[in-house]
Amino acid sequence: MADPESETKKADKKQKSKDQRKQEKMEKKEEKREKHEHKGKDGAAKKEKKEDKYRREKEKRFEKKRKREEEEEEEEEEEASSAEPAHPSKKTSLEFHAEDQESEASHSDTPQMQETDSVQEITKNVTFKLVEDVGEWSPAIVFTPGLDPKIKGQFDAYSKPRQQPANRADRTPWTQELLLHNDEHSTLDYVAREEPSAGVQSHLRDYLGIYDPATGECQVIPARRLILRSSLKSARGDQEEELQDDEDQNLTSIEKRTALQQAFGTKKSQKAVRSMQENSINTPLGAEKDADGKITLDATAAAVIDAMDATSMPSKKALQAETDASKPIPKPNLEAKSPSEVYPIEVLVDRDTLKHIDVSQWENSIRDKVKVDVHSRFVANRISNIVKQKDTTKVKALKYLLALVQWKKNLGKDKKGRLQLPRKGDDSKGMLKGVEPLLVDKIKRKFAPDGQLDSWHADYLMTHICALGLVLDEFETDVCDLREDLALELKDVTKYYLELGCKVKALPEGMRDRQKLTKATAATHHRLAKLVLPLVFPKAKVPPRSRN
């Protein structure tokens, strides 16, 4: 049997240990709370100290500013006191106001009278005259909302007849509408035009005052109000494509059907369309049909027909000249006295394009002996020598040639193997990397003006590249590098150089030895094209006359 006394001792001991643990827990909690409060007090003290420091610095800055203003005021007062008026009898209103402040207590009436007399003396001799009939050559005020007004270059002025509104109150004194244009920026076009105002602004008119100090007359004349806005040059190509699409939509149903047959019809249907076009009879200009359906000419057209010599035929020389003029080649200078005058760089690359070509990166890389990576064998083999010549125009021409080669490589081909433009913004081949968008836009305008690259413009592109290669190689070049860049057969690239007036022959033995070429390799892949005077172009092939 358990002892009741021992059980009581155990219960007391258990209760005591329980109270002890509770007391220790409360003490820990109290210590934690005191530590947290101490930490909060330290944070508040730091914050208060930081605010106090910021307040003192602010007061110091304010005090320095106040002292600086006081010093400036003292300097202005000293300058004003030291400066003597040139004409004491003719004082301005500001001088009278300064005297009023100095002697306001004792002489309150006299300065006011002097100030009134001074204003009357200035204004009574100025007469204002409103000039309504200013003609078309009136001044213009150009507003530049959201633009930097520091625009370099001059503006070209254009005008067109103005359509006056029906309401007389809204009419302007000018019968011509003015437009100003500036395109000297590399990527932006600036156009200033007259824009109708809305709301309260529509009832306002701008005037300019022109004061003549000799006569004391101020003419107030109306001025045009122009708003200057900017647009991206690259957007012009998109607008031209949209206009071309609109023109295509205006075609008649017969023309649309004919175009579809020529593009997607069978050989038989295409032949029938060509036959209809060749055999179609159009009414001549200035001619009409009578009741019987016969064509009758008016007096002017009949006189022209009678004056023509029906038996005259173009001579062989005239036919050759006409053929040369229509060839897809750069326009040569037939009166040149040296090869350098036949195809000048300014003819191959217009001045505006040259102005926007940046070659500083090439020049810096060659100067620092850093390799320049390009997608052209011709450019890679010549860039170092041409840059070292320090002829910026030739370096720009070389970069333009590189842009033409890259643009040609980016072209696609249709099912018949003809070159065609890629989709807008398509650079899936990665060939246009590093070519400025503005330069791509200019190339597209020159060699694909209607958004399409026909065979004539494709040859025009190739002959331009070959002509640039001639100029950069001092009018004697190995055609191999450009042949590989343009992916052409040897006979095709030779034909382009012949069309430019060059003499093409096999590589001399000395050039073969310098390039370490075998005779077979040189005969298969290399030719030497040289531009010499007098120019000799391939003759036009005239079909033989019929013996009948």
Short mmCIF file of N, CA, C and O in Angstrom, two decimals, residues 35 100 236 503:
data_model
loop_
_atom_site.label_atom_id
_atom_site.label_comp_id
_atom_site.label_asym_id
_atom_site.label_seq_id
_atom_site.Cartn_x
_atom_site.Cartn_y
_atom_site.Cartn_z
N LYS A 35 14.22 43.34 -25.30
CA LYS A 35 15.18 43.45 -26.40
C LYS A 35 14.54 44.11 -27.63
O LYS A 35 15.15 44.94 -28.32
N ASP A 100 11.27 106.30 -58.58
CA ASP A 100 10.09 106.33 -57.73
C ASP A 100 10.34 105.59 -56.44
O ASP A 100 9.89 106.00 -55.36
N ARG A 236 8.00 55.88 -97.24
CA ARG A 236 7.60 56.30 -98.58
C ARG A 236 7.49 55.10 -99.52
O ARG A 236 6.63 55.05 -100.38
N LYS A 503 37.15 45.01 -123.10
CA LYS A 503 37.77 43.92 -123.86
C LYS A 503 38.08 42.80 -122.88
O LYS A 503 38.74 43.03 -121.86
#
